[in-house]
Amino acid sequence: MNDADSQKWGFSTRVIHSAQDTENWQGATLPPLYQNASHRHPTAESLSDAFSGKGGHIYGRLANPTNGALEAKLAELEQGKGAVVMASGMAAVSNTCMALLRAGDEFVSGRSLFMSTWLLFTQIFKKYNITAHLVDPTDLTAVSSAVTEKTRFIYLETIGNPAMDVPDIAGLAKLAHNHGLPLVVDNTLGTPYLVNPISLGADVVIHSTTKYISGHGNATGGVVVDGGHFDWSSGRFDDFSPFVDRKGELALLDRIWREHHINHGTTQSPMNSYLTMVGLDTLALRMERHLENARKVAEFLNQHPKVSWVNFPGLDGHAGKTVAERQFEGKGYGAMFTFGLKDERACKEAINRLQMIYHLANIGDCKSLIIHPASTQYVSFDPQTKEHLGIHTDMLRLSVGIEDADDIMADLDQAIS
Ligand SMILES: Cc1ncc(COP(=O)(O)O)c(C=O)c1O
């Protein structure tokens, strides 16, 4: 099998059979788990060559063959030219942004962001005099107006967590490129099953592989996939020239890896890469069920007398429905959403009555998961910031799993009725 063959396959086949280097794995169907910290070299020249970038493994913090197998697979699935796996989704977010930014720079981002990303952008980057302009990513005029001569990139989440907005990736890629800027997309909630942002023009894709990619809540991890098509030669990015000289189209990935990943020590554990590879085989099947269940459960809650509102892009009247239908080609609307009960007390009572759905801080597991964000992840945020971020006290966040939809609905019904 070669790359041309794998491009002909459908997603369900590619997710299982692409980038399978079984010849080098002694015929094994999964990559061997290289749990070693370092690699022995037979000669002085060979290790020197490895350090000069001429091939060969060196030390676990820099790269690992099991991680490399997952990188090849994820680059293929996201239609990118290269990938680096990292210890968590936040490692992928922070390393990517830091490779693109210098002290004093600016960037424009969708305002609905995963909590730690929001804290990184609005609090931590302030220490380096970096300004994040957070705008409504569905308003292209607002995004364009926020761009200044100091802007280095545009950032968004495929489906904003937790506001559930659905930005038009192709439109934003065009806008970014008109300004000479790369577009970075956190596709955690989308997954490569639902959408390939790179094929829509995005330049970089990030995932928390902790979620749907691994799928079983057993391996924290992240990945950066480089589309390899951004032109770094403009004056705005002249600081990229050493990386372009070294790695050409993969200049950004090289910078992320060389300057940040290996020096920040954000290395993925090979065991987690192995577990992620095992989980990944069933991504298409799981996503089909996740998406179908989410639609059923959202519609059920939307009709429920005790539920005051449901924020799910698949419901009629949702502002993101049209873009979602076009962009996700009718496959679904994501499998995580929020809904409201009477008040905080009603939310907590419902959580305490649940019998099957797990109450915990995660999403994208094959099990259904629920949380009351205002009193947990956002408990230390002041009320104004919470309200600004759409973290209402009457709000529950549900990550719909792949159990029987009727059982998910029955558990919710007995808990909220
Ligand atoms: C959209 C999104 N991006 C990034 C992250 C961070 O991922 P991790 O927890 O693997 O660091 C999360 C975590 O929930 C997320 O939902």
Coordinates of C-alpha atoms and ligand atoms in Angstrom, one line a residue:
M1 CA 0.0 0.0 0.0
N2 CA 1.3 3.5 -0.8
D3 CA 0.0 7.0 0.0
A4 CA -1.9 7.1 -3.3
D5 CA -3.9 4.0 -2.4
S6 CA -4.8 5.3 1.0
Q7 CA -6.2 8.6 -0.5
K8 CA -8.8 6.5 -2.4
W9 CA -10.2 5.0 0.8
G10 CA -13.0 6.3 2.8
F11 CA -12.4 7.7 6.3
S12 CA -13.3 4.5 8.2
T13 CA -10.7 2.5 6.2
R14 CA -8.0 5.2 6.3
V15 CA -8.4 5.5 10.1
I16 CA -7.5 1.8 10.4
H17 CA -5.1 1.2 7.5
S18 CA -3.3 4.4 6.7
A19 CA 0.3 5.0 7.9
Q20 CA 0.6 1.4 9.1
D21 CA 4.3 0.7 8.9
T22 CA 3.9 -3.0 9.6
E23 CA 7.0 -4.0 7.8
N24 CA 9.1 -2.1 10.3
W25 CA 6.9 -3.3 13.2
Q26 CA 7.9 -7.0 12.5
G27 CA 4.4 -7.6 11.1
A28 CA 2.7 -6.3 14.3
T29 CA -0.7 -4.7 13.6
L30 CA 0.1 -1.9 16.1
P31 CA 3.4 -0.1 16.6
P32 CA 5.7 -1.6 19.2
L33 CA 5.7 0.3 22.5
Y34 CA 9.2 1.8 22.8
Q35 CA 9.3 2.6 26.5
N36 CA 13.0 3.4 26.6
A37 CA 14.4 6.8 27.5
S38 CA 17.3 6.9 25.1
H39 CA 18.7 5.2 22.0
R40 CA 22.2 3.5 21.8
H41 CA 24.3 4.4 18.8
P42 CA 27.0 2.1 17.3
T43 CA 29.5 4.7 16.4
A44 CA 30.5 8.3 17.3
E45 CA 29.5 9.4 13.8
S46 CA 26.0 7.9 14.0
L47 CA 25.0 9.8 17.2
S48 CA 26.6 13.0 15.8
D49 CA 24.6 12.5 12.6
A50 CA 21.4 12.0 14.6
F51 CA 22.1 15.3 16.4
S52 CA 22.7 17.0 13.1
G53 CA 19.2 16.0 11.9
K54 CA 20.3 13.3 9.5
G55 CA 18.0 10.6 11.1
G56 CA 18.1 8.3 14.0
H57 CA 16.5 8.5 17.4
I58 CA 18.4 10.2 20.3
Y59 CA 16.4 10.7 23.6
G60 CA 12.8 10.2 24.7
R61 CA 12.1 13.9 25.3
L62 CA 12.9 14.7 21.7
A63 CA 11.1 11.9 19.8
N64 CA 10.1 8.3 20.1
P65 CA 9.2 5.7 17.5
T66 CA 5.8 4.9 19.0
N67 CA 5.0 8.6 19.1
G68 CA 6.2 8.8 15.5
A69 CA 3.7 6.1 14.4
L70 CA 0.8 8.1 16.0
E71 CA 2.2 11.3 14.4
A72 CA 2.2 9.7 10.9
K73 CA -1.4 8.5 11.4
L74 CA -2.8 11.8 12.7
A75 CA -1.0 13.9 10.0
E76 CA -2.6 11.6 7.4
L77 CA -6.1 11.8 8.9
E78 CA -6.0 15.6 9.2
Q79 CA -4.6 15.9 5.6
G80 CA -1.4 17.6 7.0
K81 CA 2.2 17.2 6.0
G82 CA 3.6 16.5 9.5
A83 CA 2.6 16.3 13.2
V84 CA 4.0 16.3 16.7
V85 CA 2.2 14.6 19.5
M86 CA 2.5 16.2 23.0
A87 CA 1.7 15.4 26.6
S88 CA -1.8 17.1 26.5
G89 CA -4.0 19.3 24.4
M90 CA -2.9 22.3 26.3
A91 CA 0.8 21.5 25.5
A92 CA -0.3 21.6 21.8
V93 CA -2.1 24.9 22.2
S94 CA 0.6 26.6 24.2
N95 CA 3.6 25.4 22.1
T96 CA 1.9 26.3 18.8
C97 CA 1.0 29.8 20.0
M98 CA 4.4 30.5 21.6
A99 CA 6.1 29.4 18.4
L100 CA 4.1 31.9 16.4
L101 CA 4.3 34.8 18.9
R102 CA 7.1 37.1 20.1
A103 CA 6.9 39.5 23.1
G104 CA 4.6 42.4 22.2
D105 CA 2.8 40.6 19.4
E106 CA -1.0 40.3 19.0
F107 CA -3.4 37.6 17.7
V108 CA -7.1 37.4 17.0
S109 CA -9.1 34.5 18.5
G110 CA -12.7 33.3 18.7
R111 CA -14.0 34.3 22.1
S112 CA -15.6 31.0 23.0
L113 CA -12.6 29.0 24.2
F114 CA -11.9 26.0 26.4
M115 CA -11.2 27.3 29.9
S116 CA -7.4 26.8 30.0
T117 CA -7.0 28.2 26.5
W118 CA -8.9 31.3 27.6
L119 CA -6.7 31.7 30.7
L120 CA -3.5 31.2 28.6
F121 CA -4.7 33.8 26.1
T122 CA -6.1 36.4 28.4
Q123 CA -3.9 36.0 31.6
I124 CA -0.7 34.2 31.0
F125 CA 0.3 35.8 27.7
K126 CA -0.1 39.2 29.4
K127 CA 3.2 38.5 31.1
Y128 CA 4.9 38.7 27.7
N129 CA 3.0 41.8 26.7
I130 CA 1.1 39.7 24.1
T131 CA -2.5 40.8 23.4
A132 CA -5.2 38.3 22.4
H133 CA -8.2 40.1 20.7
L134 CA -11.2 37.9 21.4
V135 CA -14.0 38.4 19.0
D136 CA -17.1 36.6 17.8
P137 CA -15.6 34.2 15.2
T138 CA -18.9 33.9 13.3
D139 CA -18.6 37.7 12.5
L140 CA -16.0 37.9 9.8
T141 CA -16.1 41.7 9.9
A142 CA -15.3 41.7 13.6
V143 CA -12.4 39.3 13.0
S144 CA -11.0 41.4 10.2
S145 CA -11.3 44.6 12.2
A146 CA -9.3 43.1 15.1
V147 CA -6.3 42.5 12.8
T148 CA -3.4 45.0 13.3
E149 CA 0.1 45.1 11.9
K150 CA 1.2 43.2 15.0
T151 CA -1.2 40.3 14.5
R152 CA 0.6 36.9 14.0
F153 CA -2.3 34.5 13.5
I154 CA -6.1 33.8 13.8
Y155 CA -7.3 31.1 16.2
L156 CA -10.6 29.3 16.6
E157 CA -12.2 26.2 17.9
T158 CA -14.3 24.2 15.4
I159 CA -17.2 24.2 17.8
G160 CA -16.6 26.7 20.6
N161 CA -16.4 25.1 24.0
P162 CA -18.8 25.9 25.8
A163 CA -20.6 28.6 23.7
M164 CA -21.3 26.1 20.9
D165 CA -20.7 28.6 18.1
V166 CA -19.7 27.2 14.7
P167 CA -17.2 29.5 12.8
D168 CA -17.0 29.2 9.0
I169 CA -13.5 27.7 8.7
A170 CA -13.1 28.2 4.9
G171 CA -14.3 31.9 5.2
L172 CA -11.9 32.5 8.0
A173 CA -9.0 30.8 6.2
K174 CA -9.5 33.1 3.3
L175 CA -9.8 36.1 5.5
A176 CA -6.6 35.1 7.4
H177 CA -4.7 34.6 4.1
N178 CA -5.9 37.9 2.7
H179 CA -4.2 39.5 5.8
G180 CA -1.1 37.3 5.2
L181 CA -1.8 35.3 8.4
P182 CA -2.0 31.6 9.3
L183 CA -5.3 30.2 10.7
V184 CA -4.9 27.8 13.6
V185 CA -7.9 25.5 14.4
D186 CA -8.5 23.5 17.6
N187 CA -10.5 20.6 16.1
T188 CA -10.9 18.7 19.3
L189 CA -14.7 18.9 19.3
G190 CA -14.9 18.3 15.5
T191 CA -12.4 15.4 15.1
P192 CA -11.1 14.5 11.6
Y193 CA -14.2 12.4 11.2
L194 CA -16.5 15.5 11.1
V195 CA -14.2 18.0 9.4
N196 CA -10.6 18.5 8.1
P197 CA -9.9 22.2 8.7
I198 CA -6.6 21.9 6.6
S199 CA -8.7 20.9 3.5
L200 CA -10.8 24.0 4.1
G201 CA -7.7 26.2 4.1
A202 CA -6.6 26.2 7.7
D203 CA -2.8 26.1 8.3
V204 CA -2.5 24.3 11.6
V205 CA -4.8 21.9 13.4
I206 CA -4.6 21.1 17.1
H207 CA -6.3 18.4 19.1
S208 CA -6.6 17.3 22.6
T209 CA -6.3 13.6 21.8
T210 CA -7.4 13.0 25.3
K211 CA -11.0 13.3 23.9
Y212 CA -12.5 11.6 20.9
I213 CA -9.2 10.6 19.2
S214 CA -8.3 8.2 21.9
G215 CA -11.9 7.9 23.0
H216 CA -11.7 5.9 26.2
G217 CA -10.6 8.3 28.8
N218 CA -7.3 6.5 29.3
A219 CA -4.6 8.6 27.7
T220 CA -4.0 12.3 28.1
G221 CA -2.4 13.8 25.0
G222 CA -2.3 16.4 22.3
V223 CA -1.2 16.9 18.7
V224 CA -0.2 19.7 16.4
V225 CA -0.7 19.0 12.6
D226 CA 1.0 21.3 10.1
G227 CA -0.8 21.7 6.8
G228 CA 2.6 22.7 5.3
H229 CA 1.0 25.3 2.9
F230 CA 1.5 28.6 4.6
D231 CA 4.0 31.0 2.9
W232 CA 6.4 32.2 5.7
S233 CA 8.4 34.4 3.3
S234 CA 6.5 37.6 3.9
G235 CA 8.2 40.4 5.9
R236 CA 5.8 39.8 8.9
F237 CA 7.4 36.4 9.4
D238 CA 11.1 37.1 8.7
D239 CA 12.0 35.5 12.0
F240 CA 10.9 32.2 10.5
S241 CA 13.7 32.1 7.9
P242 CA 16.1 29.8 9.8
F243 CA 13.2 27.3 10.1
V244 CA 12.2 27.7 6.5
D245 CA 15.9 27.1 5.5
R246 CA 16.0 24.0 7.6
K247 CA 12.5 22.4 7.0
G248 CA 10.9 24.3 4.2
E249 CA 7.1 23.8 4.2
L250 CA 7.3 22.4 7.8
A251 CA 9.0 25.5 9.2
L252 CA 6.3 26.0 11.8
L253 CA 6.3 22.4 13.0
D254 CA 10.1 22.6 13.2
R255 CA 9.9 25.7 15.3
I256 CA 7.2 24.3 17.6
W257 CA 9.3 21.2 18.1
R258 CA 12.8 22.7 18.3
E259 CA 12.1 25.8 20.3
H260 CA 9.2 24.9 22.5
H261 CA 8.2 21.2 22.7
I262 CA 11.6 19.7 23.5
N263 CA 12.7 22.5 25.7
H264 CA 9.4 22.8 27.6
G265 CA 9.5 19.0 28.0
T266 CA 6.0 18.5 26.8
T267 CA 6.7 15.0 25.7
Q268 CA 4.0 12.5 25.1
S269 CA 4.3 9.2 27.0
P270 CA 4.8 6.4 24.4
M271 CA 2.3 4.4 26.4
N272 CA -0.3 7.1 25.8
S273 CA 0.5 7.1 22.1
Y274 CA 0.1 3.4 22.0
L275 CA -3.3 3.5 23.8
T276 CA -4.3 6.4 21.5
M277 CA -3.5 4.2 18.4
V278 CA -5.6 1.4 19.8
G279 CA -8.5 3.8 20.4
L280 CA -8.1 5.5 17.1
D281 CA -9.0 2.4 15.1
T282 CA -12.7 2.8 16.1
L283 CA -12.9 6.6 15.7
A284 CA -15.2 6.5 12.7
L285 CA -17.6 4.0 14.3
R286 CA -17.6 5.8 17.6
M287 CA -18.2 9.2 16.1
E288 CA -21.1 8.0 14.1
R289 CA -22.8 6.8 17.3
H290 CA -21.7 9.9 19.3
L291 CA -23.2 12.2 16.7
E292 CA -26.4 10.3 16.3
N293 CA -26.9 10.0 20.1
A294 CA -26.1 13.7 20.7
R295 CA -28.8 14.7 18.2
K296 CA -31.4 12.4 19.8
V297 CA -30.6 13.5 23.3
A298 CA -30.5 17.2 22.5
E299 CA -33.9 16.9 20.8
F300 CA -35.3 15.0 23.8
L301 CA -34.0 17.6 26.2
N302 CA -35.4 20.4 24.1
Q303 CA -38.9 19.0 24.5
H304 CA -38.5 18.2 28.2
P305 CA -40.7 20.4 30.5
K306 CA -37.9 20.7 33.1
V307 CA -35.3 21.9 30.6
S308 CA -35.3 25.7 30.1
W309 CA -33.0 25.8 27.1
V310 CA -30.6 23.6 25.0
N311 CA -27.6 25.0 23.2
F312 CA -26.8 22.4 20.4
P313 CA -26.0 23.5 16.8
G314 CA -28.3 20.8 15.4
L315 CA -31.5 22.4 16.7
D316 CA -33.7 24.6 14.5
G317 CA -33.0 28.2 15.2
H318 CA -29.4 27.7 16.4
A319 CA -27.2 30.4 14.9
G320 CA -24.5 27.8 13.9
K321 CA -26.9 25.2 12.2
T322 CA -26.4 26.4 8.6
V323 CA -22.6 26.5 8.8
A324 CA -22.5 23.2 10.6
E325 CA -24.6 21.5 8.0
R326 CA -22.4 22.7 5.2
Q327 CA -19.1 22.4 6.9
F328 CA -19.7 19.0 8.5
E329 CA -21.4 17.7 5.3
G330 CA -24.5 16.4 7.1
K331 CA -22.5 14.1 9.4
G332 CA -23.6 15.8 12.6
Y333 CA -23.2 18.7 14.9
G334 CA -20.7 17.6 17.5
A335 CA -21.5 15.4 20.5
M336 CA -21.1 17.8 23.4
F337 CA -23.6 20.5 24.3
T338 CA -25.0 22.5 27.1
F339 CA -28.6 22.8 28.6
G340 CA -30.3 24.7 31.3
L341 CA -32.4 23.7 34.3
K342 CA -34.3 26.0 36.7
D343 CA -31.2 27.0 38.7
E344 CA -27.9 25.9 40.1
R345 CA -29.6 23.8 42.8
A346 CA -31.7 21.9 40.2
C347 CA -28.4 21.2 38.3
K348 CA -26.7 19.8 41.3
E349 CA -29.7 17.8 42.4
A350 CA -29.9 16.3 38.9
I351 CA -26.2 15.4 39.0
N352 CA -26.7 13.7 42.3
R353 CA -29.6 11.6 41.0
L354 CA -27.8 10.3 37.9
Q355 CA -27.3 6.6 37.9
M356 CA -25.4 5.8 34.7
I357 CA -24.0 9.1 33.3
Y358 CA -20.6 9.8 34.9
H359 CA -20.1 13.1 36.7
L360 CA -16.5 14.2 35.9
A361 CA -14.4 16.8 34.2
N362 CA -13.7 15.5 30.7
I363 CA -15.4 15.1 27.3
G364 CA -15.2 12.8 24.3
D365 CA -15.1 9.6 26.3
C366 CA -17.3 6.7 25.0
K367 CA -19.1 7.0 28.3
S368 CA -21.6 9.9 28.7
L369 CA -20.2 12.6 31.0
I370 CA -21.8 15.6 32.7
I371 CA -20.5 18.6 34.7
H372 CA -21.8 21.8 36.2
P373 CA -19.1 24.2 34.8
A374 CA -20.0 27.3 36.9
S375 CA -19.3 25.5 40.3
T376 CA -16.4 23.4 39.0
Q377 CA -14.0 24.4 36.2
Y378 CA -15.0 28.0 36.5
V379 CA -15.5 28.1 40.3
S380 CA -12.6 30.7 40.8
F381 CA -13.9 33.0 38.0
D382 CA -15.8 36.1 39.1
P383 CA -19.5 36.3 38.3
Q384 CA -19.1 38.9 35.5
T385 CA -16.4 36.9 33.7
K386 CA -18.5 33.8 34.0
E387 CA -21.5 35.6 32.5
H388 CA -19.3 37.1 29.8
L389 CA -18.1 33.6 28.9
G390 CA -21.6 32.2 28.8
I391 CA -21.0 30.1 32.0
H392 CA -24.5 30.4 33.4
T393 CA -25.3 29.0 36.9
D394 CA -28.3 27.1 35.5
M395 CA -26.1 25.3 32.9
L396 CA -25.0 21.7 32.6
R397 CA -22.5 20.5 30.0
L398 CA -23.2 17.0 28.6
S399 CA -20.7 15.0 26.6
V400 CA -22.9 12.4 24.9
G401 CA -21.4 8.9 24.9
I402 CA -22.0 5.8 22.7
E403 CA -24.3 3.9 25.1
D404 CA -27.9 3.2 23.9
A405 CA -29.5 6.6 23.3
D406 CA -32.6 5.4 25.2
D407 CA -30.6 4.7 28.3
I408 CA -28.9 8.1 28.2
M409 CA -32.3 9.8 27.9
A410 CA -33.9 7.6 30.6
D411 CA -31.1 8.4 33.1
L412 CA -31.4 12.2 32.3
D413 CA -35.2 12.0 32.6
Q414 CA -35.2 10.3 36.0
A415 CA -32.6 12.8 37.2
I416 CA -34.3 16.0 36.1
S417 CA -38.0 15.1 36.4
Ligands
LIG1 C1 -11.4 22.3 22.9 C2 -10.4 21.8 23.8 N1 -9.1 22.2 23.5 C3 -8.1 21.8 24.3 C4 -8.3 21.1 25.5 C5 -7.2 20.8 26.4 O1 -6.9 19.4 26.3 P1 -6.1 18.6 27.5 O2 -7.0 18.5 28.6 O3 -5.7 17.3 26.8 O4 -4.9 19.4 27.8 C6 -9.6 20.8 25.8 C7 -9.9 20.0 27.1 O5 -11.0 19.8 27.5 C8 -10.7 21.1 25.0 O6 -12.0 20.8 25.2

